[in-house]
C-alpha atoms as one frame of an Amber mdcrd trajectory, in Angstrom:
protein
 -61.142 -31.765 -80.406 -62.881 -34.724 -82.039 -61.685 -35.416 -85.597 -59.300
 -32.450 -85.546 -55.967 -34.200 -86.271 -55.799 -34.762 -90.004 -53.102 -36.358
 -92.142 -52.756 -35.120 -95.716 -50.743 -37.289 -98.092 -49.194 -35.084-100.772
 -47.615 -31.626-100.625 -48.839 -30.554-104.041 -51.453 -27.989-104.929 -54.449
 -29.829-103.482 -52.593 -30.900-100.333 -51.148 -27.488 -99.472 -54.398 -25.665
-100.222 -56.290 -28.096 -98.008 -53.708 -27.764 -95.223 -54.057 -23.971 -95.302
 -57.841 -24.028 -94.996 -57.898 -26.754 -92.351 -55.485 -24.739 -90.216 -57.540
 -21.598 -90.848 -60.644 -23.399 -89.628 -59.098 -24.708 -86.431 -57.883 -28.173
 -87.423 -54.415 -29.669 -86.912 -53.166 -30.835 -90.323 -49.947 -32.753 -90.943
 -48.666 -33.131 -94.502 -46.457 -36.017 -95.619 -44.772 -35.962 -99.033 -42.828
 -38.844-100.577 -40.500 -36.520-102.506 -37.463 -35.617-100.389 -37.865 -31.867
-100.924 -40.282 -29.377-102.505 -40.406 -30.074-106.216 -38.767 -27.691-108.647
 -39.613 -26.988-112.259 -42.754 -28.097-114.021 -44.920 -26.836-116.864 -47.300
 -23.940-116.394 -50.686 -24.609-114.810 -53.981 -22.818-115.359 -55.664 -21.295
-112.303 -59.195 -20.441-113.393 -62.570 -19.177-112.275 -63.543 -19.908-108.680
 -59.984 -21.057-107.898 -58.932 -17.424-108.390 -61.472 -16.442-105.710 -59.982
 -19.014-103.330 -56.474 -17.671-103.952 -57.701 -14.165-103.176 -59.198 -15.404
 -99.906 -55.825 -16.935 -99.061 -54.083 -13.599 -99.606 -51.735 -14.984-102.271
 -53.392 -13.592-105.381 -50.868 -10.787-105.915 -47.981 -13.265-105.711 -49.681
 -15.364-108.368 -50.118 -12.301-110.584 -46.404 -11.574-110.265 -45.600 -15.195
-111.183 -48.051 -15.248-114.103 -46.467 -16.467-117.338 -49.367 -15.518-119.568
 -48.646 -16.061-123.242 -49.510 -13.205-125.580 -48.736 -14.904-128.872 -48.739
 -18.371-130.433 -47.198 -19.614-133.655 -48.617 -22.787-135.170 -46.218 -24.586
-137.537 -47.274 -27.369-139.878 -45.188 -30.275-141.117 -44.454 -28.404-144.364
 -43.274 -25.425-142.248 -46.193 -23.110-142.932 -46.674 -20.712-140.021 -49.895
 -19.279-138.587 -49.826 -16.533-135.971 -52.459 -16.279-133.229 -53.030 -14.011
-130.264 -52.833 -15.661-126.849 -52.332 -19.303-125.892 -53.955 -21.557-128.514
 -53.498 -24.669-126.354 -54.518 -23.388-122.928 -57.870 -21.677-123.667 -57.169
 -19.127-120.925 -59.260 -15.991-120.562 -57.912 -12.677-119.303 -59.008 -13.381
-115.714 -57.102 -16.685-115.579 -53.538 -17.066-114.379 -50.840 -19.317-115.848
 -48.307 -20.166-113.156 -45.387 -22.586-113.221 -46.035 -25.648-111.052 -43.049
 -24.999-108.792 -43.967 -21.306-108.409 -47.526 -22.173-107.443 -46.390 -24.787
-104.927 -43.817 -22.398-103.449 -46.450 -19.694-102.991 -48.772 -22.161-101.264
 -45.892 -23.503 -99.148 -45.144 -19.989 -97.853 -48.803 -19.573 -96.958 -48.638
 -22.825 -94.923 -45.204 -22.303 -93.344 -46.578 -22.856 -89.814 -47.948 -26.295
 -90.742 -45.886 -29.463 -90.313 -44.785 -30.826 -93.698 -42.711 -34.009 -93.641
 -40.712 -34.660 -96.812 -39.133 -37.920 -97.887 -41.716 -40.265 -96.382 -44.925
 -41.957 -97.502 -47.931 -43.857 -96.232 -47.602 -47.646 -96.580 -50.768 -48.843
 -94.834 -53.970 -47.506 -93.310 -55.926 -49.457 -90.710 -58.817 -47.411 -89.374
 -57.154 -44.318 -88.003 -53.719 -45.924 -87.658 -51.216 -45.048 -90.375 -47.891
 -46.741 -91.027 -45.129 -44.927 -92.876 -42.003 -45.954 -94.752 -39.726 -44.243
 -92.228 -41.653 -42.701 -89.330 -43.183 -44.651 -86.481 -46.877 -45.532 -86.899
 -49.258 -42.827 -85.761 -52.979 -42.358 -85.303 -54.928 -39.599 -87.034 -58.586
 -38.737 -86.803 -58.899 -38.401 -90.582 -56.700 -39.180 -93.611 -56.885 -37.268
 -96.880 -55.280 -38.484-100.099 -54.019 -35.498-102.075 -51.260 -37.435-103.789
 -52.102 -37.029-107.446 -53.207 -39.030-110.450 -51.380 -42.178-109.310 -52.470
 -41.789-105.687 -50.929 -44.174-103.180 -53.692 -43.538-100.631 -56.349 -44.316
-103.241 -54.607 -47.602-104.067 -54.376 -48.611-100.400 -57.998 -47.823 -99.584
 -59.936 -48.219-102.838 -57.844 -50.732-104.777 -55.970 -50.810-108.073 -56.124
 -47.547-110.026 -56.997 -49.395-113.241 -60.660 -49.547-112.163 -60.833 -45.731
-112.004 -58.320 -44.641-114.644 -59.589 -43.470-118.020 -56.437 -43.303-120.112
 -56.631 -41.532-123.468 -53.377 -42.975-124.751 -51.760 -39.560-125.184 -48.249
 -39.730-123.755 -46.213 -36.633-123.041 -42.800 -35.515-121.890 -42.124 -32.062
-120.417 -38.613 -30.695-119.880 -36.883 -27.330-119.371 -34.888 -25.873-122.265
 -32.866 -22.744-122.955 -34.920 -20.109-124.758 -33.713 -21.402-128.118 -36.594
 -19.822-130.052 -36.057 -16.356-128.528 -39.631 -16.258-127.296 -41.029 -13.519
-125.098 -44.324 -14.500-123.431 -45.022 -16.635-126.467 -45.155 -20.222-127.617
 -44.583 -22.261-130.741 -46.646 -25.321-131.560 -45.515 -27.807-134.209 -47.729
 -30.546-135.556 -46.756 -33.300-137.981 -47.808 -36.884-138.592 -49.957 -37.087
-135.469 -47.177 -35.763-133.217 -47.431 -32.525-131.240 -44.501 -30.440-130.035
 -44.763 -27.195-128.111 -42.365 -24.790-126.450 -42.921 -21.597-124.522 -40.881
 -18.947-122.765 -42.057 -16.261-120.379 -40.109 -14.390-117.718 -37.398 -16.819
-116.589 -39.212 -19.989-117.646 -38.700 -21.915-120.851 -40.107 -25.405-121.402
 -40.793 -27.805-124.227 -43.066 -30.808-124.500 -43.582 -33.773-126.797 -46.924
 -35.552-127.111 -48.021 -38.539-129.141 -50.836 -41.058-129.073 -50.278 -44.804
-128.801 -52.217 -47.713-127.377 -50.840 -49.485-124.350 -48.663 -48.378-121.483
 -45.331 -46.643-121.772 -42.137 -48.591-121.303 -40.346 -48.675-117.993 -38.965
 -45.390-116.696 -35.444 -46.260-117.845 -36.639 -46.508-121.453 -38.966 -43.499
-121.614 -36.498 -41.168-123.299 -35.720 -43.732-125.977 -39.456 -44.196-126.592
 -39.925 -40.504-127.321 -36.784 -40.446-129.430 -38.161 -43.280-131.569 -41.530
 -41.559-131.934 -40.136 -38.195-133.028 -37.014 -39.087-134.964 -37.209 -38.272
-138.652 -39.441 -35.242-138.146 -38.223 -31.880-139.381 -38.194 -28.338-138.049
 -36.297 -28.098-134.709 -37.244 -31.588-133.521 -33.668 -33.009-133.586 -32.459
 -30.122-131.460 -35.294 -30.568-128.967 -34.640 -34.307-128.789 -31.040 -33.550
-127.861 -32.253 -31.221-125.102 -34.579 -33.915-123.796 -31.853 -36.575-123.778
 -29.505 -34.297-121.838 -32.118 -33.162-119.322 -32.247 -34.511-115.779 -35.639
 -32.897-115.212 -37.927 -34.674-117.680 -41.467 -35.365-116.517 -43.231 -38.275
-118.240 -46.882 -39.270-118.000 -49.998 -39.843-120.041 -53.175 -37.779-120.208
 -55.825 -39.522-118.151 -58.792 -38.893-115.914 -59.791 -40.459-112.614 -63.492
 -41.265-112.428 -64.763 -42.707-109.162 -68.315 -43.315-107.924 -67.329 -42.164
-104.433 -64.399 -40.139-103.085 -64.412 -41.374 -99.498 -64.347 -44.609 -97.543
 -64.347 -44.737 -93.775 -62.039 -42.065 -92.380 -60.294 -41.558 -95.726 -61.242
 -39.034 -98.424 -59.594 -37.993-101.678 -59.109 -34.520-103.114 -57.656 -33.092
-106.317 -56.217 -35.396-108.981 -56.400 -38.350-106.587 -60.202 -38.067-106.764
 -60.901 -36.618-110.213 -57.909 -35.827-112.394 -58.689 -33.828-115.544 -56.295
 -32.027-117.878 -56.652 -28.258-118.453 -58.936 -27.730-115.467 -57.469 -30.118
-112.902 -55.626 -27.406-110.935 -58.821 -25.416-110.552 -60.779 -28.480-109.437
 -58.071 -29.292-106.889 -58.039 -25.810-105.336 -61.813 -25.485-105.164 -62.263
 -29.040-103.876 -59.730 -28.481-101.082 -61.513 -25.308-100.016 -64.935 -26.979
 -99.966 -63.706 -30.070 -98.108 -62.183 -27.921 -95.353 -65.371 -25.850 -95.170
 -67.594 -28.921 -94.841 -65.368 -30.404 -92.138 -65.682 -27.183 -90.160 -69.449
 -27.203 -90.601 -69.624 -30.812 -89.421 -67.531 -29.983 -86.379 -69.648 -26.999
 -85.353 -73.080 -28.407 -86.213 -72.837 -32.224 -86.166 -70.395 -33.039 -83.352
 -67.562 -33.693 -85.742 -69.381 -36.194 -87.957 -66.867 -36.461 -90.791 -69.145
 -38.746 -92.828 -71.577 -35.855 -93.262 -68.695 -33.573 -94.238 -67.433 -36.032
 -96.847 -70.935 -36.498 -98.276 -71.589 -32.747 -98.516 -68.175 -32.131-100.072
 -68.903 -34.687-102.751 -72.437 -33.447-103.308 -71.185 -29.904-103.934 -68.255
 -30.894-106.122 -69.645 -33.746-108.221 -71.446 -31.813-110.990 -68.651 -29.224
-111.116 -66.097 -31.974-111.630 -68.198 -33.771-114.234 -68.588 -30.603-116.327
 -64.863 -29.931-116.156 -63.971 -33.499-117.062 -66.355 -33.467-120.028 -64.673
 -30.375-121.481 -61.203 -31.755-120.804 -62.172 -35.016-122.488 -63.401 -33.166
-125.559 -60.084 -31.316-125.847 -58.054 -34.499-125.414 -60.092 -36.463-127.922
 -59.512 -33.702-130.447 -55.775 -34.186-129.947 -56.099 -37.954-130.086 -58.076
 -37.711-133.330 -55.062 -36.215-135.094 -54.002 -39.795-135.799 -56.629 -39.816
-138.590 -54.868 -38.543-141.762 -58.098 -37.442-143.443 -59.064 -35.302-140.453
 -55.615 -33.711-140.319 -55.881 -32.748-143.995 -59.245 -31.111-143.383 -57.979
 -29.182-140.361 -54.898 -27.899-142.158 -56.934 -27.024-145.237 -59.288 -24.952
-143.103 -56.372 -23.134-141.479 -54.985 -22.241-144.896 -58.302 -21.171-146.440
 -60.440 -19.618-143.711 -59.907 -16.030-142.648 -57.734 -15.686-139.572 -60.506
 -13.898-137.699 -62.721 -16.987-138.022 -60.101 -19.215-136.423 -59.555 -16.700
-133.648 -63.299 -16.619-133.018 -63.254 -20.413-132.715 -60.461 -20.187-130.141
 -62.416 -17.536-128.220 -65.467 -19.796-128.207 -63.482 -22.650-126.681 -62.026
 -20.229-124.130 -65.514 -19.070-123.176 -66.648 -22.677-122.663 -63.704 -23.292
-120.318 -64.377 -20.034-118.472 -68.025 -20.935-117.918 -67.111 -24.409-116.636
 -64.580 -22.996-114.161 -67.256 -20.705-112.714 -70.141 -23.146-112.354 -69.957
 -23.566-108.595 -70.683 -21.273-105.678 -68.569 -20.923-102.560 -69.698 -19.066
 -99.482 -68.000 -15.951 -98.189 -65.700 -16.317 -95.218 -67.165 -14.985 -91.992
């Protein structure tokens, strides 16, 4: 049973997917999650390409299809209230094979698939010394391996690899996501408003309705207590339905604040510790797919190491990284291109050109451009091979 007891920090998408496949392959995973209960709410996430294959192997694909909040229509609104209608999701670049699933729905589906695995909520890792782990609340315990699956601002990564600043590539795009009533009477559709370098979007599908604000600014956000006031200052004075959405944000107890960033590390493991998902290689638009595929491959390589190399986890970690590295780099490059396009909207001359093109070019041309970007994302999400289960 060498190297069979594995601690996973984080009960999110990467952590639960990894726990499922470790259990499936004969390991004994334990998941610890700092949040006191399974998280609720959250914006929709894109499950793409090979991640769909992994979900099918897990037997949860049909549940994801039923939870799909695919958007059939988008309305783009300019600062002077001109409207442009598009088919599909103009922000997500999803193809017909992809699934858009609310974060909480996806986590709940994965949690049901791992219901026989120990998940400890309301606790967190505070130190790691070899294979000995200390927690905030539980007694210290030894594990054969420790996996950090605890997101962009990973605690495990900080403890083992150092300050996140050395790995964080922050694009200065800050966002706030919050649930709203379906005030725009949308049905599997979204509205996107752009003015003065600020982006606002809202969507509604099935029983979900969310809005988000995004703006670009240098430097870090204020403290958590002042985040709402920061967004209010940034968006006050804008027209359309912005005042109403600001009121919804101020009244909401479920706002999620962060900035768009990537994690870029030269190595995803050190000693007995490895990272997976956003903790290793966060990337917007394709991060969920990278997390699911990476968790599957890590579990597979650990099984291979156990059966062929007497449980040599260092070989498993190296093979996991070797298989995932180019896949991650392609995905991050595309995500970076999309983010930089958003960040560039601070340039007034570029905004004028973009809006002029939207007003003058035939609609079919703009739709073809969107399809091209969707195809690029589709190709990136498929550029890795995973073996069939025996």
